[in-house]
mmCIF file of C-alpha atoms in Angstrom:
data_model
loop_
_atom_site.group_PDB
_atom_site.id
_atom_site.type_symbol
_atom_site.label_atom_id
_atom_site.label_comp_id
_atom_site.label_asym_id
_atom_site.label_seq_id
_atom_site.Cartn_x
_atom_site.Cartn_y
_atom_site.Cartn_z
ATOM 1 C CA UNK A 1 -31.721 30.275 37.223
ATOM 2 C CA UNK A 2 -30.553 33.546 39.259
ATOM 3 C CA UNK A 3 -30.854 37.097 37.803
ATOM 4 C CA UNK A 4 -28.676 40.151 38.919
ATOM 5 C CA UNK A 5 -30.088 43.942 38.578
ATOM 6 C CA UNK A 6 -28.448 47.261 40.312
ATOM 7 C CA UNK A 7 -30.446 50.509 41.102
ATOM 8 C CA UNK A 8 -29.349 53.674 40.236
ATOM 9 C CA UNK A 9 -27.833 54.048 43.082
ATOM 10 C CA UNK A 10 -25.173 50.993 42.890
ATOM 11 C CA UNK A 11 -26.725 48.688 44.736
ATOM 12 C CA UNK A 12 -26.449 44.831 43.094
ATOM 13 C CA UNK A 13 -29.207 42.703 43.936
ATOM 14 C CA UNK A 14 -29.296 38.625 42.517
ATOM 15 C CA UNK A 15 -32.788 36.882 42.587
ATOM 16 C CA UNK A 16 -33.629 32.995 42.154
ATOM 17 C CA UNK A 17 -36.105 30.231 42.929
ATOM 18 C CA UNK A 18 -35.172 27.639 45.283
ATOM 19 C CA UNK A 19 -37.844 24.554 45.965
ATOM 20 C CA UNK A 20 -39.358 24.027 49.185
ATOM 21 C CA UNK A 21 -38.612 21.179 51.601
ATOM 22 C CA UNK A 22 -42.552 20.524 51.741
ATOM 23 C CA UNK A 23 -42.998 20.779 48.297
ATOM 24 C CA UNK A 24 -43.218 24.417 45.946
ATOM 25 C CA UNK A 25 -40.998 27.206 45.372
ATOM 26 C CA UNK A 26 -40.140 30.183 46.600
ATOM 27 C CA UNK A 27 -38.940 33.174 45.115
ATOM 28 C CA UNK A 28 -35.921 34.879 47.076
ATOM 29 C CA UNK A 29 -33.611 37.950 46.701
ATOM 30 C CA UNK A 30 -30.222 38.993 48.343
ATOM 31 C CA UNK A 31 -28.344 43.094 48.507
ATOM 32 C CA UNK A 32 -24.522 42.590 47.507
ATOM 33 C CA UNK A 33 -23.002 44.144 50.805
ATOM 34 C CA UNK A 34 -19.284 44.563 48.649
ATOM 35 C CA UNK A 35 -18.087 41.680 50.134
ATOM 36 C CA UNK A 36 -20.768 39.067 50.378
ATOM 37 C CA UNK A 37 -24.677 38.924 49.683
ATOM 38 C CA UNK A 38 -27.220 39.280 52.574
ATOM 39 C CA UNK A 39 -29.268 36.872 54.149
ATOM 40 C CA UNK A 40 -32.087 36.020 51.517
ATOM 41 C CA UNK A 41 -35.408 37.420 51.617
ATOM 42 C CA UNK A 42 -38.698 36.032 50.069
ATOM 43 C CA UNK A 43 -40.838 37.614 47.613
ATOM 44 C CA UNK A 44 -43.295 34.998 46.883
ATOM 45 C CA UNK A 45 -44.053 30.732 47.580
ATOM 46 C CA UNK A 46 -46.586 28.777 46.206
ATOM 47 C CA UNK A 47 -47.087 25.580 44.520
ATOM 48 C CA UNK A 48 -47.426 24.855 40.553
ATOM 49 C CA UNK A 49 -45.313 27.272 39.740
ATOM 50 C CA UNK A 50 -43.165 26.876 36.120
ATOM 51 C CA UNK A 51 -39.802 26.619 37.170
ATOM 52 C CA UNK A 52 -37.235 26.863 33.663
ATOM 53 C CA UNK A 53 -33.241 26.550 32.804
ATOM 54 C CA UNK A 54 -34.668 29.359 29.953
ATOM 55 C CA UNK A 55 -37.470 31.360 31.226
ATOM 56 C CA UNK A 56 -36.748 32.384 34.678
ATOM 57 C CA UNK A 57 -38.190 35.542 36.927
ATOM 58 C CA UNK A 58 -36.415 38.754 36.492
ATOM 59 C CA UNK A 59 -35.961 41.810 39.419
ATOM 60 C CA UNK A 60 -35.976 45.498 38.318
ATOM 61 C CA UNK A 61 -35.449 48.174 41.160
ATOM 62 C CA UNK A 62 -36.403 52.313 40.478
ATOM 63 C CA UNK A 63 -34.925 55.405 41.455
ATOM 64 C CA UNK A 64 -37.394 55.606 44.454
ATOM 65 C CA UNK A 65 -36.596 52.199 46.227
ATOM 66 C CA UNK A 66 -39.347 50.228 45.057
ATOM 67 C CA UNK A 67 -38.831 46.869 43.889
ATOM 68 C CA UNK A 68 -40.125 44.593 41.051
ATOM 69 C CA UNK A 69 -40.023 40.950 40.503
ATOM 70 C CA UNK A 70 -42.006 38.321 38.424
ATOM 71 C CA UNK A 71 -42.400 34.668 38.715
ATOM 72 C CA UNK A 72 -44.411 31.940 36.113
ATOM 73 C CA UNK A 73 -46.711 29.496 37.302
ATOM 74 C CA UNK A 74 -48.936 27.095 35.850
ATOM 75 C CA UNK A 75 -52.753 26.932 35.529
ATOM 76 C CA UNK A 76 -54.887 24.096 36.884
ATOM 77 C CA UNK A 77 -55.736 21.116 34.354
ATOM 78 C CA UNK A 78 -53.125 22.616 32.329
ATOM 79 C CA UNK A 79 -50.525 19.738 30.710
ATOM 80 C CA UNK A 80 -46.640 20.728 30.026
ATOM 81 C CA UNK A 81 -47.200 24.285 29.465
ATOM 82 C CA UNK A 82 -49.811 26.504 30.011
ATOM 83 C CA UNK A 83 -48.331 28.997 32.241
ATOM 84 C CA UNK A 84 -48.813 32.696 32.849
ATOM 85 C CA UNK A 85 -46.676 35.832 34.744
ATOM 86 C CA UNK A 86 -47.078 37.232 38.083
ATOM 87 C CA UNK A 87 -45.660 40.789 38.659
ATOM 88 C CA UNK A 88 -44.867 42.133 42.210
ATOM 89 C CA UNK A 89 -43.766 45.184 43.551
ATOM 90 C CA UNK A 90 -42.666 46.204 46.978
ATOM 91 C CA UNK A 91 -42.426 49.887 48.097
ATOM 92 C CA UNK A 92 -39.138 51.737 49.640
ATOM 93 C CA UNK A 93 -39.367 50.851 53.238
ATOM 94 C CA UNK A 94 -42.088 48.285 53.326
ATOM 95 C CA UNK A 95 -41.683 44.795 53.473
ATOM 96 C CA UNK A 96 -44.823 43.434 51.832
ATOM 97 C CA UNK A 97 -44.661 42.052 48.296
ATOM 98 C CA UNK A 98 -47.865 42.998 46.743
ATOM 99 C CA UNK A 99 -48.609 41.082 42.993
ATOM 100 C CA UNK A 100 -49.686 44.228 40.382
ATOM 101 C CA UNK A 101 -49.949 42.494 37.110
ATOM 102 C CA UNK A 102 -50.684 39.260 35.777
ATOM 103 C CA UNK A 103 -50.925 37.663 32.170
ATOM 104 C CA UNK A 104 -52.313 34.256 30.941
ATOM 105 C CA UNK A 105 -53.049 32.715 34.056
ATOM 106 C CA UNK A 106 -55.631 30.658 33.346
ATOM 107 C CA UNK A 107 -54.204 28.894 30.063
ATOM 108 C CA UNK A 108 -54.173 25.413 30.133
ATOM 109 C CA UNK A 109 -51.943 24.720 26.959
ATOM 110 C CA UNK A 110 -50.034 28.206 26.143
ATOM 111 C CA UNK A 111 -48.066 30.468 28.027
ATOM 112 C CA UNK A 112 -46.831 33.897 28.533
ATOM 113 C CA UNK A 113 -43.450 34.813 29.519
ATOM 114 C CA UNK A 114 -39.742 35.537 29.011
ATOM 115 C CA UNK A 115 -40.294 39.183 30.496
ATOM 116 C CA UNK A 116 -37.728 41.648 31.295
ATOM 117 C CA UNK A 117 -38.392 44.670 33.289
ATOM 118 C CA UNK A 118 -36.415 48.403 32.095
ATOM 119 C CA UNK A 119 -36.266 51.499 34.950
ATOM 120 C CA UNK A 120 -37.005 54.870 33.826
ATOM 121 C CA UNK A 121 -36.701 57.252 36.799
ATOM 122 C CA UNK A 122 -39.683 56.120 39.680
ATOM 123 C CA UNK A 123 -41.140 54.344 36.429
ATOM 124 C CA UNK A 124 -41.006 50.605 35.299
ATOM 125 C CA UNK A 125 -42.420 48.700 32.289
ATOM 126 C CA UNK A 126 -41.620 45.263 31.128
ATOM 127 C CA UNK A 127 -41.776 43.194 27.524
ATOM 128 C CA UNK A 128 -42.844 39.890 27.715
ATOM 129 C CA UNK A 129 -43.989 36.988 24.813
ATOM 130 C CA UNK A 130 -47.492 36.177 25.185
ATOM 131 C CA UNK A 131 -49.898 33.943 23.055
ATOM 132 C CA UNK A 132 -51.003 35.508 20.104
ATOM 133 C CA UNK A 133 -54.709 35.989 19.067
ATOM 134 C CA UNK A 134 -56.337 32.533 16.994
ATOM 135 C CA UNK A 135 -56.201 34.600 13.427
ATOM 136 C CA UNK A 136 -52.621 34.987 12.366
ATOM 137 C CA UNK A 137 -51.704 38.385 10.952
ATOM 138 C CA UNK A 138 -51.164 39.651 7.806
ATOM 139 C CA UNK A 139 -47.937 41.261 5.791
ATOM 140 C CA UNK A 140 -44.154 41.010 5.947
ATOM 141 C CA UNK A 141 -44.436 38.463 9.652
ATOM 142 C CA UNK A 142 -46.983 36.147 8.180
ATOM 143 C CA UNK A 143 -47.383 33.548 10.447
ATOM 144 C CA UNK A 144 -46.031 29.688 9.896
ATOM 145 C CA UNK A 145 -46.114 26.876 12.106
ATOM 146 C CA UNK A 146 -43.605 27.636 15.235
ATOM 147 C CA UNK A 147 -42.564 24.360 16.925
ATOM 148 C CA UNK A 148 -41.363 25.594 20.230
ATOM 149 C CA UNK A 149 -40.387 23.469 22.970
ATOM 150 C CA UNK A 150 -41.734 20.707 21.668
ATOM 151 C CA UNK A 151 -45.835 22.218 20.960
ATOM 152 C CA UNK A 152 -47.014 24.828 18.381
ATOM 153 C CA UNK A 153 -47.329 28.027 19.306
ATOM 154 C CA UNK A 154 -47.177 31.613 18.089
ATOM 155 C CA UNK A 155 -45.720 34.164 20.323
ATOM 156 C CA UNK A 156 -46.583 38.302 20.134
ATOM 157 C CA UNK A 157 -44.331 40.602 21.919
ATOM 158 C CA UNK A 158 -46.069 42.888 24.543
ATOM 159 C CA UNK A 159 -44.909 46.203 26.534
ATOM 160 C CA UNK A 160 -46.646 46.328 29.804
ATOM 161 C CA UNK A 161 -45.931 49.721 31.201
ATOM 162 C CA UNK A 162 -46.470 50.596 35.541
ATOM 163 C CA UNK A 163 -46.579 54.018 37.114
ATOM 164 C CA UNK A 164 -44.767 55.394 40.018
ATOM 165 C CA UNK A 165 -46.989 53.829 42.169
ATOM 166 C CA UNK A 166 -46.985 50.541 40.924
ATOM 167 C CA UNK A 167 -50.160 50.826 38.787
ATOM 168 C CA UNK A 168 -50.407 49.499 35.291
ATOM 169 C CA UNK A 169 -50.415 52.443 32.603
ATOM 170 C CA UNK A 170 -50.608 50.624 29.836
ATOM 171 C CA UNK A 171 -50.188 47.108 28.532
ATOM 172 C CA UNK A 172 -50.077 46.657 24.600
ATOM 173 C CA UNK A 173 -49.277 44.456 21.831
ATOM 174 C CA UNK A 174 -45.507 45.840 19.848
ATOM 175 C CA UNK A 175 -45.000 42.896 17.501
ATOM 176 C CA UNK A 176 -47.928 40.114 16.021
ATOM 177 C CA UNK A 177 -45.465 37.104 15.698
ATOM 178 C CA UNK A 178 -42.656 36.487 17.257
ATOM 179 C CA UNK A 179 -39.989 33.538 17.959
ATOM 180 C CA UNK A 180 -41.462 31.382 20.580
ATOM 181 C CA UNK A 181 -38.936 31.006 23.352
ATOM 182 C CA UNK A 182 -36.696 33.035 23.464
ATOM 183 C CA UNK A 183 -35.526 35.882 26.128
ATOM 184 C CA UNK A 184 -35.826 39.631 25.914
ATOM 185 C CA UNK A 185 -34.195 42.396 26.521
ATOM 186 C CA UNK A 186 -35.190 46.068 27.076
ATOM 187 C CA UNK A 187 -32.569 49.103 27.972
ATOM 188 C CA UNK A 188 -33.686 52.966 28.282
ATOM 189 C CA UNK A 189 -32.094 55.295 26.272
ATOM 190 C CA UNK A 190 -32.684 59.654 26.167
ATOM 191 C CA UNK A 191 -34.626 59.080 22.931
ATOM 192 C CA UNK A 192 -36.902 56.622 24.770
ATOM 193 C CA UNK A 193 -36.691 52.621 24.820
ATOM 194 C CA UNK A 194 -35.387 49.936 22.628
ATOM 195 C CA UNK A 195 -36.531 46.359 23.169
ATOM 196 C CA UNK A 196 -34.708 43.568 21.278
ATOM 197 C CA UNK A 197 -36.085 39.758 20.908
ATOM 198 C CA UNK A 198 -36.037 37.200 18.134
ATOM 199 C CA UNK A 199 -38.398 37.409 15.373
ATOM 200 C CA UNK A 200 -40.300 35.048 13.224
ATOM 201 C CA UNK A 201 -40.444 35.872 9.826
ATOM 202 C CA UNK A 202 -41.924 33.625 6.260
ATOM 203 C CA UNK A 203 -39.715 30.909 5.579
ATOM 204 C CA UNK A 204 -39.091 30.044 9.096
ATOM 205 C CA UNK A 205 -35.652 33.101 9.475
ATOM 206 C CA UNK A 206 -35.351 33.855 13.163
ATOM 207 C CA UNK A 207 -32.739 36.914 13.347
ATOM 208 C CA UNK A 208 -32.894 39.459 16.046
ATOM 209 C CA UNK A 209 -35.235 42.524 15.754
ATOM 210 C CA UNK A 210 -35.681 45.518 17.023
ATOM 211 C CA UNK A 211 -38.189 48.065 18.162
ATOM 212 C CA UNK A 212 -37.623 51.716 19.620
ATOM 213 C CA UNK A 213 -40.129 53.747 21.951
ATOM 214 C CA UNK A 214 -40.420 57.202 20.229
ATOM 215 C CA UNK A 215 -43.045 59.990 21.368
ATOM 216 C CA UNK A 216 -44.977 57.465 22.945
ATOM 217 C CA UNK A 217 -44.885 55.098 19.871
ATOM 218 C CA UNK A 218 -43.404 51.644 19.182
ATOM 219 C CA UNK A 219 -41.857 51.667 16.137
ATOM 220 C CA UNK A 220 -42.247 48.569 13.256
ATOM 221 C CA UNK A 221 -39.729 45.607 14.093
ATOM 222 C CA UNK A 222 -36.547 46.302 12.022
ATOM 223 C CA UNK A 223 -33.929 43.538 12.264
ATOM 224 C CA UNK A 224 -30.824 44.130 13.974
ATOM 225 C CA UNK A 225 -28.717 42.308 11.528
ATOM 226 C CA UNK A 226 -30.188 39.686 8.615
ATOM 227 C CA UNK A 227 -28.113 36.752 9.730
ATOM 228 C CA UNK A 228 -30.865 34.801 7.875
ATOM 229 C CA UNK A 229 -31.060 31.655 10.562
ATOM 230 C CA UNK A 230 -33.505 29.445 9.406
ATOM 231 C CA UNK A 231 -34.789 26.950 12.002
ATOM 232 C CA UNK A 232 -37.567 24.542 12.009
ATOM 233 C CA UNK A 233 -38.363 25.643 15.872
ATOM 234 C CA UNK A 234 -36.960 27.952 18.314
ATOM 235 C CA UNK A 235 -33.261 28.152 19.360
ATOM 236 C CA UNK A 236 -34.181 29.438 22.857
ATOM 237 C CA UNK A 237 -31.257 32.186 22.615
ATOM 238 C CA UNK A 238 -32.270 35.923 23.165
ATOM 239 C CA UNK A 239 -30.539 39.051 22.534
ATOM 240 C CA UNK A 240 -28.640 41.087 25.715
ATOM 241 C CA UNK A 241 -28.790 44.789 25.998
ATOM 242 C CA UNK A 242 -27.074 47.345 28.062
ATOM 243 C CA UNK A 243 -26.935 51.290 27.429
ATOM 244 C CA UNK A 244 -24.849 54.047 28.612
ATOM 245 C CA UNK A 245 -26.464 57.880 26.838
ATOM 246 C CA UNK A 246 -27.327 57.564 22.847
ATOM 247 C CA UNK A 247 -24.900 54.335 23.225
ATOM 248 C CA UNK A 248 -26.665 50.954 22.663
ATOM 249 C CA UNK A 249 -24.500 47.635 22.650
ATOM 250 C CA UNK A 250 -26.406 44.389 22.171
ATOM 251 C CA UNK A 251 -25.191 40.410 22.022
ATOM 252 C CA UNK A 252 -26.874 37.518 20.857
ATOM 253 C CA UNK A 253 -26.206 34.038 19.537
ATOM 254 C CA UNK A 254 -27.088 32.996 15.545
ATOM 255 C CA UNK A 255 -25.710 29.811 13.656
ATOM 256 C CA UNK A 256 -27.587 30.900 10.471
ATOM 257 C CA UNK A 257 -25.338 28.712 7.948
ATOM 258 C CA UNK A 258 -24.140 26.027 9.812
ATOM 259 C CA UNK A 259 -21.589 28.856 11.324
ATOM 260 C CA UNK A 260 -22.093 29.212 15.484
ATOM 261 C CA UNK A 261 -21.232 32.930 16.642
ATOM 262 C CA UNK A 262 -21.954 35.195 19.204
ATOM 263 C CA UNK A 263 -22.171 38.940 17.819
ATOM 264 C CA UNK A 264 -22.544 42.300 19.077
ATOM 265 C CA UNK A 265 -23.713 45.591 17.310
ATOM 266 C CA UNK A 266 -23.310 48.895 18.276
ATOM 267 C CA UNK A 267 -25.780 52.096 18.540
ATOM 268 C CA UNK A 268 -24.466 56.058 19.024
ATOM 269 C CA UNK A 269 -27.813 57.507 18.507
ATOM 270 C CA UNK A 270 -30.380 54.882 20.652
ATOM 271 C CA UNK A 271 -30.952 52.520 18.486
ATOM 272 C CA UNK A 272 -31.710 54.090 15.417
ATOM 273 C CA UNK A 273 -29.249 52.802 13.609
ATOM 274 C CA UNK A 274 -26.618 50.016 14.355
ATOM 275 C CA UNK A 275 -23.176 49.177 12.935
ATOM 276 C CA UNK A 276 -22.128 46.195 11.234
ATOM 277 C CA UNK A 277 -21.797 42.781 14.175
ATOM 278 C CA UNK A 278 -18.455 41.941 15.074
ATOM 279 C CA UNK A 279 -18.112 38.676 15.727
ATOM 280 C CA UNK A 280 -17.224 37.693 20.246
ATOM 281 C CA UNK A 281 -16.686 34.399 20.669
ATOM 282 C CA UNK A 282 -13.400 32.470 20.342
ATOM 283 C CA UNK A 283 -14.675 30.636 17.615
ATOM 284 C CA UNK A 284 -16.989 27.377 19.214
ATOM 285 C CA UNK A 285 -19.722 29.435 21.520
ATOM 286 C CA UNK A 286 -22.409 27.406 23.119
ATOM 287 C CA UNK A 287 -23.935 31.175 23.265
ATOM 288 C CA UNK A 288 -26.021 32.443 25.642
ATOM 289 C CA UNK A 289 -24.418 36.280 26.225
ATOM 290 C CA UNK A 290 -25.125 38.565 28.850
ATOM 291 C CA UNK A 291 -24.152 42.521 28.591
ATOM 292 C CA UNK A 292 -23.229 44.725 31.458
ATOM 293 C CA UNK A 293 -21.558 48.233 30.771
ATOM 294 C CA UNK A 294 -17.755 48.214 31.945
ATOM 295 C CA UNK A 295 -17.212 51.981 32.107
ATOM 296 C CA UNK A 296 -18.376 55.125 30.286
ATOM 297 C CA UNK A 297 -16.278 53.658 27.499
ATOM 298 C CA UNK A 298 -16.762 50.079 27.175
ATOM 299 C CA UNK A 299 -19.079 47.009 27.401
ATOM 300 C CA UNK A 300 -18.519 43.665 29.205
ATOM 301 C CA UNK A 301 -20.114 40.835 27.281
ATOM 302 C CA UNK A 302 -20.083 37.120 28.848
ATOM 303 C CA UNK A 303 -21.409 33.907 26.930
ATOM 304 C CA UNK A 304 -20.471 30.137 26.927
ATOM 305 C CA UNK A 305 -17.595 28.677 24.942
ATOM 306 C CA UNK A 306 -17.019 25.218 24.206
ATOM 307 C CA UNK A 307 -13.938 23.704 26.451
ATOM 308 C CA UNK A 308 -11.609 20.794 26.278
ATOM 309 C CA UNK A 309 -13.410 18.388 28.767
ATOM 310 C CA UNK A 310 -17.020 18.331 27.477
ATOM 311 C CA UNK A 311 -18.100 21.373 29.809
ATOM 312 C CA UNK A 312 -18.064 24.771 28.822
ATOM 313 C CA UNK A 313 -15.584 28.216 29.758
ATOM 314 C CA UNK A 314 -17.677 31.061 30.962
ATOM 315 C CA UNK A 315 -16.097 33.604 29.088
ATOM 316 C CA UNK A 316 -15.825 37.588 29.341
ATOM 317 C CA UNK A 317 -14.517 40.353 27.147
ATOM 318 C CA UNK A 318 -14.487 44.286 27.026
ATOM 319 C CA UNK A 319 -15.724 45.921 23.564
ATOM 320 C CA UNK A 320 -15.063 49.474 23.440
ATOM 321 C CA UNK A 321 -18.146 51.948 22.378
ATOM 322 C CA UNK A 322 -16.476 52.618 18.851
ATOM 323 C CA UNK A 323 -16.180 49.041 18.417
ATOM 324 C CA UNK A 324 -12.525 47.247 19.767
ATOM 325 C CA UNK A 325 -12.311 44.362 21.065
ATOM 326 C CA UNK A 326 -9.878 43.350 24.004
ATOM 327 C CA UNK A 327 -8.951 39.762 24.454
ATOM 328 C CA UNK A 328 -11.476 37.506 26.305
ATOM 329 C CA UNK A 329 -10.504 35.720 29.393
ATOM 330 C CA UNK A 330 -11.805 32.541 31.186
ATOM 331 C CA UNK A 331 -13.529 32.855 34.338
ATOM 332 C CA UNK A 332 -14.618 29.545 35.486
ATOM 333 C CA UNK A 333 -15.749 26.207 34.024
ATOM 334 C CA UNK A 334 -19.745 25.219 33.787
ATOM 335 C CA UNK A 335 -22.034 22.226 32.652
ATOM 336 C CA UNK A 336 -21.811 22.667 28.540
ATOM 337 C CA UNK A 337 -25.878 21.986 28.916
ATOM 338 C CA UNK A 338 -28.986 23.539 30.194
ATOM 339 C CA UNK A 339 -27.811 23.029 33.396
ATOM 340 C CA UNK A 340 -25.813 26.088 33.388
ATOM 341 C CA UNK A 341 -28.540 27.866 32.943
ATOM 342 C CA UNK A 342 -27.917 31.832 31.160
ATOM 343 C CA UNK A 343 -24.792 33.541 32.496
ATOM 344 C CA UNK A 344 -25.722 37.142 34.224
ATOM 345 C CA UNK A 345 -23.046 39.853 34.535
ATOM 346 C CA UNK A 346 -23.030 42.952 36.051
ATOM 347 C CA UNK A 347 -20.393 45.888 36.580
ATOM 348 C CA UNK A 348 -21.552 47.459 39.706
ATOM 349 C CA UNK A 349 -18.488 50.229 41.164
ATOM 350 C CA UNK A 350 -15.068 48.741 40.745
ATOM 351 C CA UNK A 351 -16.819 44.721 40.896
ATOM 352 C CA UNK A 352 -17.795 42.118 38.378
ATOM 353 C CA UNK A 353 -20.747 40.315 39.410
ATOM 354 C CA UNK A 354 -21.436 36.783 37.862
ATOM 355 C CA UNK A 355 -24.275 34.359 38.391
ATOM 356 C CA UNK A 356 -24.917 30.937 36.672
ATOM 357 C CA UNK A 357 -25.770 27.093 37.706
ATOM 358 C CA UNK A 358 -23.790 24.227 38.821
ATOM 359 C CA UNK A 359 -26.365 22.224 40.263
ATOM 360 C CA UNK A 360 -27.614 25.299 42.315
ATOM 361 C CA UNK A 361 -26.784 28.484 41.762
ATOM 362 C CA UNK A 362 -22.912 29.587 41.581
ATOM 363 C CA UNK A 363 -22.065 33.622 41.746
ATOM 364 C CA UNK A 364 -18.287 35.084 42.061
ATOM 365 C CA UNK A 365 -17.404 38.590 41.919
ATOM 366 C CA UNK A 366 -14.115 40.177 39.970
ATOM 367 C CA UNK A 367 -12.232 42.810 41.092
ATOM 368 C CA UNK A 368 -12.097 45.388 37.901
ATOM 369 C CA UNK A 369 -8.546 45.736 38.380
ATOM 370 C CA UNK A 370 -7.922 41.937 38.188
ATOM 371 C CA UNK A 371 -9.927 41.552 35.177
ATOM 372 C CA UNK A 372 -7.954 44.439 33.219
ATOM 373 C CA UNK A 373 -4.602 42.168 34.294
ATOM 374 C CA UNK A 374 -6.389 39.129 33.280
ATOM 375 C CA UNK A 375 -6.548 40.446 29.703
ATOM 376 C CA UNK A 376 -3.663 39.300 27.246
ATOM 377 C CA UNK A 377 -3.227 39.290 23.953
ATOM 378 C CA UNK A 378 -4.359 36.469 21.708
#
């Protein structure tokens, strides 16, 4: 799978993992020059490694020209999972990749993972799922068997937090049980952060919850919407973020009831408090949604919709910040299976960056201006 992360200074980059002729893989990035990407670069090789349609490394870059990436690999002995996170970070105008953080590593039948990294000034922190301690907690997220991928496990949600120089501050538990597999998402806001992931709560419900940085605090999970999706097992479909000021704007996929939808939920005040969903797919998503901000007035949300010839449309639409939505248009066809892998999206300047699979991994870019005549009414 391929990720796509700007800095605050506009410049795109797209990571991925290709496999090595000799065996391995190797962890590569690229710098959108406007027109094309650059020759590709390696942050890391190495063999073992845990290479996933649904948890795949993520690339984070501060305001001082450092760089952050992450990459999964497996622990010796260990059977179909047991897999841990490696955390790098290479300073402005050096060209060595030095690893900074690591979780679960030596595991044999859990794992950690699912991170995503959020950039606050010459600052960086990440959430990530990691296993959960052997007693199960207590209260409103009592634990009950989770069947993910195939193995029990139960998930906790973690913030690890770096400093400017690349340093770990902090790394601490935010939520005791948590949907299994399932990505996260984390944006910055002026009132502090707001990470969003799928929950676990009694009776097997798996909505979308919420948690919000204040003072130095993580606040208690509060779900984004009670879609009340009960699964035996986890839907491996995570929440998308993307912030602009006090505005918030986050996707995600539910088919609580039988009834498919992707939804998206809007925040004026960071995440305190969120507005009733409206509803962004056409009406048969495969899901999978990926947020970018369009302009100081809009989002741009992307997911998979089902199509006529057993693949899948890769979709995009605009959603204003007080809560319109403009028509959708159809960017390109895709495998309508885990082959795809997650859509990415990014608005960097007057472009629309995409990235997904087709066998290896696809990208296009979109003039803004042909994506505004692209849009017609339904």
């Amino acid at each position: 799978m391929a990720f796509l992360a700007r800095d605050s200074k506009g410049t795109a980059y797209l990571s991925w993992t290709d496999p090595l002729p000799q065996g391995g893989h190797a962890l590569r990035y690229a710098q959108w020059m406007g027109t094309e990407w650059s020759a590709a670069r390696e942050i890391a090789r190495g063999e073992h490694w845990f290479v996933n349609w649904a948890d795949f490394p993520a690339f984070a870059a501060t305001d001082d020209g450092a760089l952050l990436a992450h990459w999964l690999t497996k622990s010796e002995g260990s059977g179909t999972y047991g897999y841990g996170i490696h955390v790098a970070r290479k300073a402005s105008g050096s060209d060595r990749w030095a690893e900074i953080f690591g979780a679960n590593l030596t595991d044999k039948v859990d794992y950690a993972g699912f991170m995503s990294f959020v950039v606050t000034g010459n600052t960086a922190g990440a959430v990530y799922l990691s296993p959960a301690a052997a007693a199960p907690p207590s209260g409103p997220h009592d634990h009950e068997s989770h069947q993910g991928s195939g193995e029990s496990h139960r998930k906790t949600l973690r913030y690890v937090a770096f400093t400017a120089q690349g340093t770990v501050a902090s790394d601490r538990e935010i939520d005791a049980d948590t949907c299994t597999c399932c990505q996260t998402t984390v944006i910055s806001t002026p009132k502090g952060l707001v990470a969003a992931y799928r929950d676990h709560e009694p009776g097997e419900i798996r909505d979308i919850s919420v948690v919000r940085l204040v003072r130095g605090s993580w606040t208690q999970p509060v779900p984004l919407h009670r879609d009340g999706w009960k699964i035996n097992g986890c839907p491996v479909e995570g929440p998308s973020a993307a912030s602009s000021g006090e505005n918030v704007g986050i996707a995600w996929y539910t088919k609580a009831s039988g009834n498919a939808r992707v939804q998206m939920t809007l925040s004026s005040n960071s995440g305190e408090r969120f507005a009733d969903p409206l509803r962004i797919d056409d009406g048969e998503p495969y899901g999978h949604p990926s947020v970018s901000l369009f302009d100081s007035r809009h989002y741009l949300v992307a997911w998979y919709e089902k199509a006529t010839d057993g693949r899948a449309d890769l979709r995009m639409r605009r959603v204003s910040m007080d809560g319109v939505k403009l028509p959708s248009v159809t960017i390109t066809t895709v495998p309508a299976a885990r082959a795809a892998g997650l859509p990415k999206v990014l608005v960097n300047g007057n472009q629309i960056l995409l990235a997904w699979r087709d066998e290896r991994v696809r990208t296009a870019v979109v003039a803004k201006s042909q994506f505004l005549s692209m849009e017609k009414p339904n």
